[in-house]
mmCIF file of C-alpha atoms in Angstrom:
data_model
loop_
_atom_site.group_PDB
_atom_site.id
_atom_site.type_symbol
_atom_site.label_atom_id
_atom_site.label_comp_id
_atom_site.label_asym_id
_atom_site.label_seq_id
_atom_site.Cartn_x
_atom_site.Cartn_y
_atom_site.Cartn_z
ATOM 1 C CA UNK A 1 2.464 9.196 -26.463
ATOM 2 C CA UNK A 2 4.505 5.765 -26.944
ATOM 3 C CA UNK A 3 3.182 2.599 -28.680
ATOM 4 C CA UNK A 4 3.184 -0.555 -26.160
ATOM 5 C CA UNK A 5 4.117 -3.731 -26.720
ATOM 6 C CA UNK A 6 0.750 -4.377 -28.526
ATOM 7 C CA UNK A 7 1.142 -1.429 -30.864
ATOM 8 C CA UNK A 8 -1.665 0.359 -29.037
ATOM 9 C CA UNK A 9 -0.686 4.274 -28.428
ATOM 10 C CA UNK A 10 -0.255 5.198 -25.029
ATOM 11 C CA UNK A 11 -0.576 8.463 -23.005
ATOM 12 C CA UNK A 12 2.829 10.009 -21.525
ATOM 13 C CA UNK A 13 3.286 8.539 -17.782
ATOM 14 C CA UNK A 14 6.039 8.899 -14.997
ATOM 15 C CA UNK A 15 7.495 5.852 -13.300
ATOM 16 C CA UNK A 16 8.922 6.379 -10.046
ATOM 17 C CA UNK A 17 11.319 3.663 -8.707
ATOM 18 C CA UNK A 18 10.819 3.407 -4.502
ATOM 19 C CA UNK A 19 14.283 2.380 -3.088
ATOM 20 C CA UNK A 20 14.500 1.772 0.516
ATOM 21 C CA UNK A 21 18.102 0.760 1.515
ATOM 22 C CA UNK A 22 17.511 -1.514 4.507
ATOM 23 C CA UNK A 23 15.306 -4.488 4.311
ATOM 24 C CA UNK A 24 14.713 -6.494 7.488
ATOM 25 C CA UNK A 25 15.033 -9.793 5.213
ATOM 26 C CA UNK A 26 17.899 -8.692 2.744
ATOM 27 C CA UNK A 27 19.330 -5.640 3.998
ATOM 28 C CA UNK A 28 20.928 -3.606 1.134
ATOM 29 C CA UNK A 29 19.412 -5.813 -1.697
ATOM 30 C CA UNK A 30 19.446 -2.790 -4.199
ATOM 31 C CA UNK A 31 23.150 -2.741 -3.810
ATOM 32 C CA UNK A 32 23.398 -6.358 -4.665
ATOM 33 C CA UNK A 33 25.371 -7.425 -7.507
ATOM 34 C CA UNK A 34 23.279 -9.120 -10.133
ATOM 35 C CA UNK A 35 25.330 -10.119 -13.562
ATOM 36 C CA UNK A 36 27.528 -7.045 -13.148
ATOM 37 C CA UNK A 37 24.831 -3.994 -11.444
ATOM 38 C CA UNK A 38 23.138 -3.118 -9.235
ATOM 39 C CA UNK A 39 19.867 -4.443 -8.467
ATOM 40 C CA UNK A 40 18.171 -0.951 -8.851
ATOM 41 C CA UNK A 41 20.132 -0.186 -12.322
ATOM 42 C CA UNK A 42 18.215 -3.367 -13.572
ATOM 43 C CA UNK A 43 15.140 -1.555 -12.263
ATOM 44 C CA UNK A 44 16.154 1.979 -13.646
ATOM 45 C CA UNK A 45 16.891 0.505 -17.099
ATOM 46 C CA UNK A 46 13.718 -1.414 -18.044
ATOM 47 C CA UNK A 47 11.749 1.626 -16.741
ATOM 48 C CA UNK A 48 13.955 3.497 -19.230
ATOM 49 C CA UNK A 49 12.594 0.427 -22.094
ATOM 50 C CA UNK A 50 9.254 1.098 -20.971
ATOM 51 C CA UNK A 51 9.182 4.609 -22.940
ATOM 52 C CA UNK A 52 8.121 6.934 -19.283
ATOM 53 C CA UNK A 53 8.282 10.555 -20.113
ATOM 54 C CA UNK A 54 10.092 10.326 -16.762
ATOM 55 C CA UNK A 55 12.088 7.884 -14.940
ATOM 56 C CA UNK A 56 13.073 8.836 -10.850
ATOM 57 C CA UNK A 57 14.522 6.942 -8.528
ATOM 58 C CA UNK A 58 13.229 7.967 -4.740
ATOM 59 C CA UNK A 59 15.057 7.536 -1.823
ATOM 60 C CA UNK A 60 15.947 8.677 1.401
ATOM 61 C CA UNK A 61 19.500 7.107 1.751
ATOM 62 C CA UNK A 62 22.797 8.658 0.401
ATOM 63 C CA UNK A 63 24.209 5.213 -0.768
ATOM 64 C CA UNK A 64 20.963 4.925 -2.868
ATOM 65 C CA UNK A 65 21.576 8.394 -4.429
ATOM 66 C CA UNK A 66 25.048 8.181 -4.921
ATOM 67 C CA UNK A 67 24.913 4.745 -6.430
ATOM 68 C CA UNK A 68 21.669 5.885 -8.541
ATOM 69 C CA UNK A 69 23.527 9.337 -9.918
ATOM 70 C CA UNK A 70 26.349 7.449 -11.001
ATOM 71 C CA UNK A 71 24.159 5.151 -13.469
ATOM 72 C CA UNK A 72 22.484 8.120 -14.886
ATOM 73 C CA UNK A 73 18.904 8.154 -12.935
ATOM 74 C CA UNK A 74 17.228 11.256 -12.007
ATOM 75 C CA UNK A 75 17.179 11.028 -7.749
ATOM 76 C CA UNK A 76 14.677 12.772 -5.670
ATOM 77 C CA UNK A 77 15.224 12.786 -2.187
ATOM 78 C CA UNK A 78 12.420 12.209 0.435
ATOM 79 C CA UNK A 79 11.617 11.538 4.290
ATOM 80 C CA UNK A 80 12.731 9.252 5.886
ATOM 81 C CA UNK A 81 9.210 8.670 7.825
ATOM 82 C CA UNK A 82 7.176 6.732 5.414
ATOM 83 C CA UNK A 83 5.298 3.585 6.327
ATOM 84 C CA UNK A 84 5.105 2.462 2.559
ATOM 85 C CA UNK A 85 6.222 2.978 -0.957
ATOM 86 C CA UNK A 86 2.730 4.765 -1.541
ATOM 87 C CA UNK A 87 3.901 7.827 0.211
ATOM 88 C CA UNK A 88 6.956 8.040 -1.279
ATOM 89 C CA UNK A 89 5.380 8.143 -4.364
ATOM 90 C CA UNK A 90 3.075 11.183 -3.328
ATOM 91 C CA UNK A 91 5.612 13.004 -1.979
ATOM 92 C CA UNK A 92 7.635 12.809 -5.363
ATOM 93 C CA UNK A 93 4.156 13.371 -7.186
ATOM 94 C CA UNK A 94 3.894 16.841 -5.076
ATOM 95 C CA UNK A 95 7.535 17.701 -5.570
ATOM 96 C CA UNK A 96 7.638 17.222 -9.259
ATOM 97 C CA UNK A 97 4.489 18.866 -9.628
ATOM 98 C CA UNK A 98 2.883 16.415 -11.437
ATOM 99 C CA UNK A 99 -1.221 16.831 -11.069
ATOM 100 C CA UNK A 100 -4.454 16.205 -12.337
ATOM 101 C CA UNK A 101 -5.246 12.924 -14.789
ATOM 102 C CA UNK A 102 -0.925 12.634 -14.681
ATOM 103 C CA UNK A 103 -0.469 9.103 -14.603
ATOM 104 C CA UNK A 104 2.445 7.439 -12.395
ATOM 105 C CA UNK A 105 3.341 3.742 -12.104
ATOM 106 C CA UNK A 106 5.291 2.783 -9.369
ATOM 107 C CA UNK A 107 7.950 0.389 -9.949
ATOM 108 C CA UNK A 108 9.464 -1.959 -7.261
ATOM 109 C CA UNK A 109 13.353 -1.110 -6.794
ATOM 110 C CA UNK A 110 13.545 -5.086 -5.938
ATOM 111 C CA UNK A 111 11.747 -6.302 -9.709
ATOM 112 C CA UNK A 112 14.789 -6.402 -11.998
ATOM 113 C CA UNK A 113 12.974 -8.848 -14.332
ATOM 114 C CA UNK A 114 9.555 -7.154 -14.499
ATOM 115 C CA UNK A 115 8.077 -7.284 -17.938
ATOM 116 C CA UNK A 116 8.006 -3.912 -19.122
ATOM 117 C CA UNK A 117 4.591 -5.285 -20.628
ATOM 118 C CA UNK A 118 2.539 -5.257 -17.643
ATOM 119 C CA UNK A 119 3.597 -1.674 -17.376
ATOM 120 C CA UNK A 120 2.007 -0.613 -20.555
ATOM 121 C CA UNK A 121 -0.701 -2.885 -19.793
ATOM 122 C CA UNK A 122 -1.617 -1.514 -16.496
ATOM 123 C CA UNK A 123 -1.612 1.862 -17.968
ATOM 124 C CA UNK A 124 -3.418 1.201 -20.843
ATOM 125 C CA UNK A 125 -6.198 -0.234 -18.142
ATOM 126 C CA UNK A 126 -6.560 3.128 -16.150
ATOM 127 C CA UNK A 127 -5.928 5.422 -19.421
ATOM 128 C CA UNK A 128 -9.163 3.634 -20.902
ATOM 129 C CA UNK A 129 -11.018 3.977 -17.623
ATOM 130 C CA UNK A 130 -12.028 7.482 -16.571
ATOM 131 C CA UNK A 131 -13.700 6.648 -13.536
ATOM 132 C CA UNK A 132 -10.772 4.669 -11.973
ATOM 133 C CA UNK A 133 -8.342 6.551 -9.962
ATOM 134 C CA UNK A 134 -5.818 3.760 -9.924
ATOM 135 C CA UNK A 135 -5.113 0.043 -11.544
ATOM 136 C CA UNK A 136 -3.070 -2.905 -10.826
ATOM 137 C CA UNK A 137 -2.440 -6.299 -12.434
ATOM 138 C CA UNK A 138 -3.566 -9.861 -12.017
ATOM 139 C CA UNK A 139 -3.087 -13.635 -13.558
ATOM 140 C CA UNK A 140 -4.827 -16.338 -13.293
ATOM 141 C CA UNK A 141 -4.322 -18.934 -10.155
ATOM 142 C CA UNK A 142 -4.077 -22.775 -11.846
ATOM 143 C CA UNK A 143 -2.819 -24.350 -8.949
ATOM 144 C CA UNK A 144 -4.525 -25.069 -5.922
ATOM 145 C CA UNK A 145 -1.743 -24.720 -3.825
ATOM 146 C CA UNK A 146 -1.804 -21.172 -4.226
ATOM 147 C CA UNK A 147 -5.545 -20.862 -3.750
ATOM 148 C CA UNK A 148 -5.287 -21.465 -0.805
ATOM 149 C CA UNK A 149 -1.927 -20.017 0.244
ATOM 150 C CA UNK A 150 -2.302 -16.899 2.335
ATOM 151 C CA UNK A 151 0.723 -15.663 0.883
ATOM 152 C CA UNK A 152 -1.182 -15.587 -2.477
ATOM 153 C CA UNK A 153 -3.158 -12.454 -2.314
ATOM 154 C CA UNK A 154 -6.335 -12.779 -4.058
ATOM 155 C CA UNK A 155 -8.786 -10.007 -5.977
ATOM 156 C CA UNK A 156 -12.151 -10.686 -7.582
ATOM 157 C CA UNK A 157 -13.276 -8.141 -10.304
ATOM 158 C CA UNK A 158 -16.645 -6.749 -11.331
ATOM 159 C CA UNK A 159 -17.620 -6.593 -15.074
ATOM 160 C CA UNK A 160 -15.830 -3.787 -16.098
ATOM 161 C CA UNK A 161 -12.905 -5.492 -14.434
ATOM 162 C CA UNK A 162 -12.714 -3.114 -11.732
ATOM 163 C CA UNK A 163 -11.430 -4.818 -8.209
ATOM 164 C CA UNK A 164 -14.170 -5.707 -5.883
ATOM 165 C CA UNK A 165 -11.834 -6.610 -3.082
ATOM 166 C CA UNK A 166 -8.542 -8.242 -2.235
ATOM 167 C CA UNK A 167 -7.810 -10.830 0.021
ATOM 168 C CA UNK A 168 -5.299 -13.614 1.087
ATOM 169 C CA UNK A 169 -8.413 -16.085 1.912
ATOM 170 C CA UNK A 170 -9.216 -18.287 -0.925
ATOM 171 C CA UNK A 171 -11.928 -16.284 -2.794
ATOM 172 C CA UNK A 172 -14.329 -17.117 -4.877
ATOM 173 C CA UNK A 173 -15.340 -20.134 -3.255
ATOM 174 C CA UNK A 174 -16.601 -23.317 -5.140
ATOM 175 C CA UNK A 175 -19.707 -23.959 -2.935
ATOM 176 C CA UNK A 176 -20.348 -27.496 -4.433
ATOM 177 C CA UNK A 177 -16.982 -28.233 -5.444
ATOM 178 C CA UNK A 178 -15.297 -27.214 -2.744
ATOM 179 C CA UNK A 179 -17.906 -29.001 -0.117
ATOM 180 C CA UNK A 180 -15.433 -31.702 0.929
ATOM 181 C CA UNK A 181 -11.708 -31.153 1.513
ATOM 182 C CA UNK A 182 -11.067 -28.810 -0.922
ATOM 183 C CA UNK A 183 -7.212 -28.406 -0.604
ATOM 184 C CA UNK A 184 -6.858 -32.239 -1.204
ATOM 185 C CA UNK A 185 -8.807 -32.472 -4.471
ATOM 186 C CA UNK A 186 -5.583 -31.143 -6.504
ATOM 187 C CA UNK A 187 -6.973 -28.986 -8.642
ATOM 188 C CA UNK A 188 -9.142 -26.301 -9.577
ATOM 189 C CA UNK A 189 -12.254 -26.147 -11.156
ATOM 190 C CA UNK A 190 -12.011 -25.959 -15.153
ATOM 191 C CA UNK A 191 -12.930 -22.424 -16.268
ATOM 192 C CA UNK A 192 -12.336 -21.469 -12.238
ATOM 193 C CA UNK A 193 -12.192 -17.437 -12.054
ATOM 194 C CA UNK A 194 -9.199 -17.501 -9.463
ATOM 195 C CA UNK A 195 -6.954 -14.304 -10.056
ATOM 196 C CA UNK A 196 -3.624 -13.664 -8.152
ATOM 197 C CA UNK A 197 -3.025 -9.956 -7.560
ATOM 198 C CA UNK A 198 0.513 -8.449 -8.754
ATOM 199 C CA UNK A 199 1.606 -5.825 -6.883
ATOM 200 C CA UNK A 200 1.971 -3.040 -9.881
ATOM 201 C CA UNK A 201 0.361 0.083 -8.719
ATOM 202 C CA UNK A 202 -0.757 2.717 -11.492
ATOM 203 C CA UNK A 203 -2.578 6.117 -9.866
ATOM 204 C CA UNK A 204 -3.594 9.506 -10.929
ATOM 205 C CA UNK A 205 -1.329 11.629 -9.757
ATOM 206 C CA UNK A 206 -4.537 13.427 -8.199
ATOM 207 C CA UNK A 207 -5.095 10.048 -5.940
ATOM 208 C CA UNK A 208 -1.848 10.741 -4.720
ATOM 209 C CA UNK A 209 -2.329 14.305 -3.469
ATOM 210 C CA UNK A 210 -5.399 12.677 -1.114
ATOM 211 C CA UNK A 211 -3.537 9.976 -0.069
ATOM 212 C CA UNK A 212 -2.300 11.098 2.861
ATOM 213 C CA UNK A 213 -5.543 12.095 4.409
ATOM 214 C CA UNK A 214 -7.010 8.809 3.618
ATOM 215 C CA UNK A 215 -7.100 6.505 6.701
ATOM 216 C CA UNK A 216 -6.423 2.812 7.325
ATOM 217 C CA UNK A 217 -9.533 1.240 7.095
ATOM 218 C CA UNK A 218 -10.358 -1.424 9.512
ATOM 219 C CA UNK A 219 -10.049 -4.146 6.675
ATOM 220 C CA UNK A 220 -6.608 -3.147 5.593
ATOM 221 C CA UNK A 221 -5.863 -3.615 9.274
ATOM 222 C CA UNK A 222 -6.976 -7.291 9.477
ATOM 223 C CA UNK A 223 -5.871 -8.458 5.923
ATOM 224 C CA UNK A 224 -2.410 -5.990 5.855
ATOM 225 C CA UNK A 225 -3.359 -5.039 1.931
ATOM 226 C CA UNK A 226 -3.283 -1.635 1.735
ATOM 227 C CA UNK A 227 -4.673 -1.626 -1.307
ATOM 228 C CA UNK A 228 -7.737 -2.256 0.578
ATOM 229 C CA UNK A 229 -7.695 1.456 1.920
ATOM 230 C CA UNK A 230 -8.654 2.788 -1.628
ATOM 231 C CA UNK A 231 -11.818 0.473 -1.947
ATOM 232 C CA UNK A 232 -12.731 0.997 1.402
ATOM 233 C CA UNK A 233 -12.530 4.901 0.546
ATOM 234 C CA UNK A 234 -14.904 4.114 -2.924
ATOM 235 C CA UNK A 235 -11.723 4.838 -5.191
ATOM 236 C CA UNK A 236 -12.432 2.467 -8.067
ATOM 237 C CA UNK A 237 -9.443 0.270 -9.100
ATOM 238 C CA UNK A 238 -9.224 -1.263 -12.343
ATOM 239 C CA UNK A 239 -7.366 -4.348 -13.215
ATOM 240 C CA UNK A 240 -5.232 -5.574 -15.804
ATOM 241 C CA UNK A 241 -5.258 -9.014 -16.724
ATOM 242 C CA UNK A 242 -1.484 -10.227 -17.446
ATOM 243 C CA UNK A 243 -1.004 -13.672 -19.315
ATOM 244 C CA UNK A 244 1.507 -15.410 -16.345
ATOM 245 C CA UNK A 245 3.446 -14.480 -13.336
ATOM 246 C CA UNK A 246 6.090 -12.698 -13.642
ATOM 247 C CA UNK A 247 9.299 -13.791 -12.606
ATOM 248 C CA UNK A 248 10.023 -13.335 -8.910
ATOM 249 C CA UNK A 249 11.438 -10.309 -7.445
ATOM 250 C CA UNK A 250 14.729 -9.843 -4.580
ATOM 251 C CA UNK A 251 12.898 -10.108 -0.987
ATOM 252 C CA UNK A 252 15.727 -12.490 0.243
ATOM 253 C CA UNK A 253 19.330 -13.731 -0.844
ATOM 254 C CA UNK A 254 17.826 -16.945 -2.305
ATOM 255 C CA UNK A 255 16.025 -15.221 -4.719
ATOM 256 C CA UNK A 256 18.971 -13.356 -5.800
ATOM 257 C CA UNK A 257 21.000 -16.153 -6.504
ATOM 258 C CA UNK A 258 18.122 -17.772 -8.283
ATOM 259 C CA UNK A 259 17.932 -14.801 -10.970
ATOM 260 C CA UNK A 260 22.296 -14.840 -10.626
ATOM 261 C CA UNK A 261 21.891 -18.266 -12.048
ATOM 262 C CA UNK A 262 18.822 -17.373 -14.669
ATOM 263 C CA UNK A 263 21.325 -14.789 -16.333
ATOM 264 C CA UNK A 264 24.058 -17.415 -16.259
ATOM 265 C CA UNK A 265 21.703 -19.848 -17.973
ATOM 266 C CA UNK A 266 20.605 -17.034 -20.706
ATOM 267 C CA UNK A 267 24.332 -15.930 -20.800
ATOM 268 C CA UNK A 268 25.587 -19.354 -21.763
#
């Protein structure tokens, strides 16, 4: 067990880094240069900070191996058929034998900034809930530009802060407030329960082993959140409740150069 950031004690948990080496909007943007390394070596070392009992990067590309061997990271090398990251982490789970309550977080090879304290928090939310299966992390939404922006995806929570479902439509709605033009008023309600959804993933490593018999469910289809697949199965996903956004992460050149000039800034 590690302490998090909090000083709460932790259980042990695995991290497993995805890394796909083409990208249809930045092709081989874990290979970029950022301050000196690789994207993914950002990646690899704050998942080292974060205190995982392991750390594996999981790929099915050679460059991605060879460049992830040479930093140090443990590589584990999977099929190249998978739709999403999700199955790339199952297949890992499977090969590394992990079962049971086993808890893996699956880190973004693309999130060189991500706080290493939604990671503890995010496992601290499924460790303390024995009924979820799996958690993720949300913020607060204060601007009502991304209310209502479908790129924003959206999740509502029950009281024990479980998800009740995930959307990019503007949920909950404001009946009264929101009667006439809503998107013009400029803001949001005071006190509004908006939440943005970050796209951390935390399962049991027994979720995993079902995953791939669980089907696409008609809403996943419509929305493309495939997070929607577990609630539509009755998995129960708890949430964890981060205090701001977290700093963007590589999904096209501009956003590289916009962290290339954050480390300059902190640098100077």
């Amino acid at each position: 067990m590690i302490e998090n950031t909090k000083g709460t004690l932790l259980p042990d948990f695995h991290i497993v880094i995805p890394a796909r080496y083409a990208s249809q909007r930045f092709p081989q943007k874990l290979m970029a240069d950022l301050g000196g390394k690789p994207v993914l070596q950002w990646v690899y070392e704050l998942a080292l900070h974060a205190g995982a009992k392991s750390v594996t990067v999981a790929t099915d590309h050679d460059v991605i191996e060879k460049a992830a061997l040479g930093f140090g990271a443990t590589v584990v090398m999977t099929r190249d058929d998978h739709e999403n990251g999700t199955e790339r982490l199952a297949e890992v789970a499977e090969k590394m034998g992990w079962k049971g309550d086993e808890i893996i977080v699956n880190v973004q090879g693309d999130e060189p900034f991500l706080p290493v304290a939604l990671i503890h928090a995010s496992v601290e939310a499924l460790s303390q809930d024995r009924e979820a299966e799996m958690a993720t992390v949300a913020c607060a939404i204060d601007q009502v530009q991304d209310f209502f922006n479908p790129n924003v995806v959206k999740v509502v929570c029950d009281e024990k802060q479980r998800a009740l479902y995930f959307s990019r439509s503007p949920m909950p709605w404001d009946r009264d407030g929101f009667a006439e033009n809503p998107e013009r008023s400029g803001f949001l309600p005071v006190g509004f329960p908006a939440l943005r959804h970050i796209g951390l993933y935390v399962y049991r490593a027994s979720l995993l082993a079902r995953y791939a018999d669980l089907p696409m469910s008609p809403l996943e289809r419509w929305e493309k959140l495939e997070q929607l697949r577990f609630l539509h199965q009755g998995i129960k996903v708890q949430v964890a409740i981060a205090d701001g956004l977290p700093t963007h992460g590589v999904d096209t050149p501009e956003d590289l150069e916009k962290l290339r000039h954050q480390l300059s800034l902190e640098n100077m």
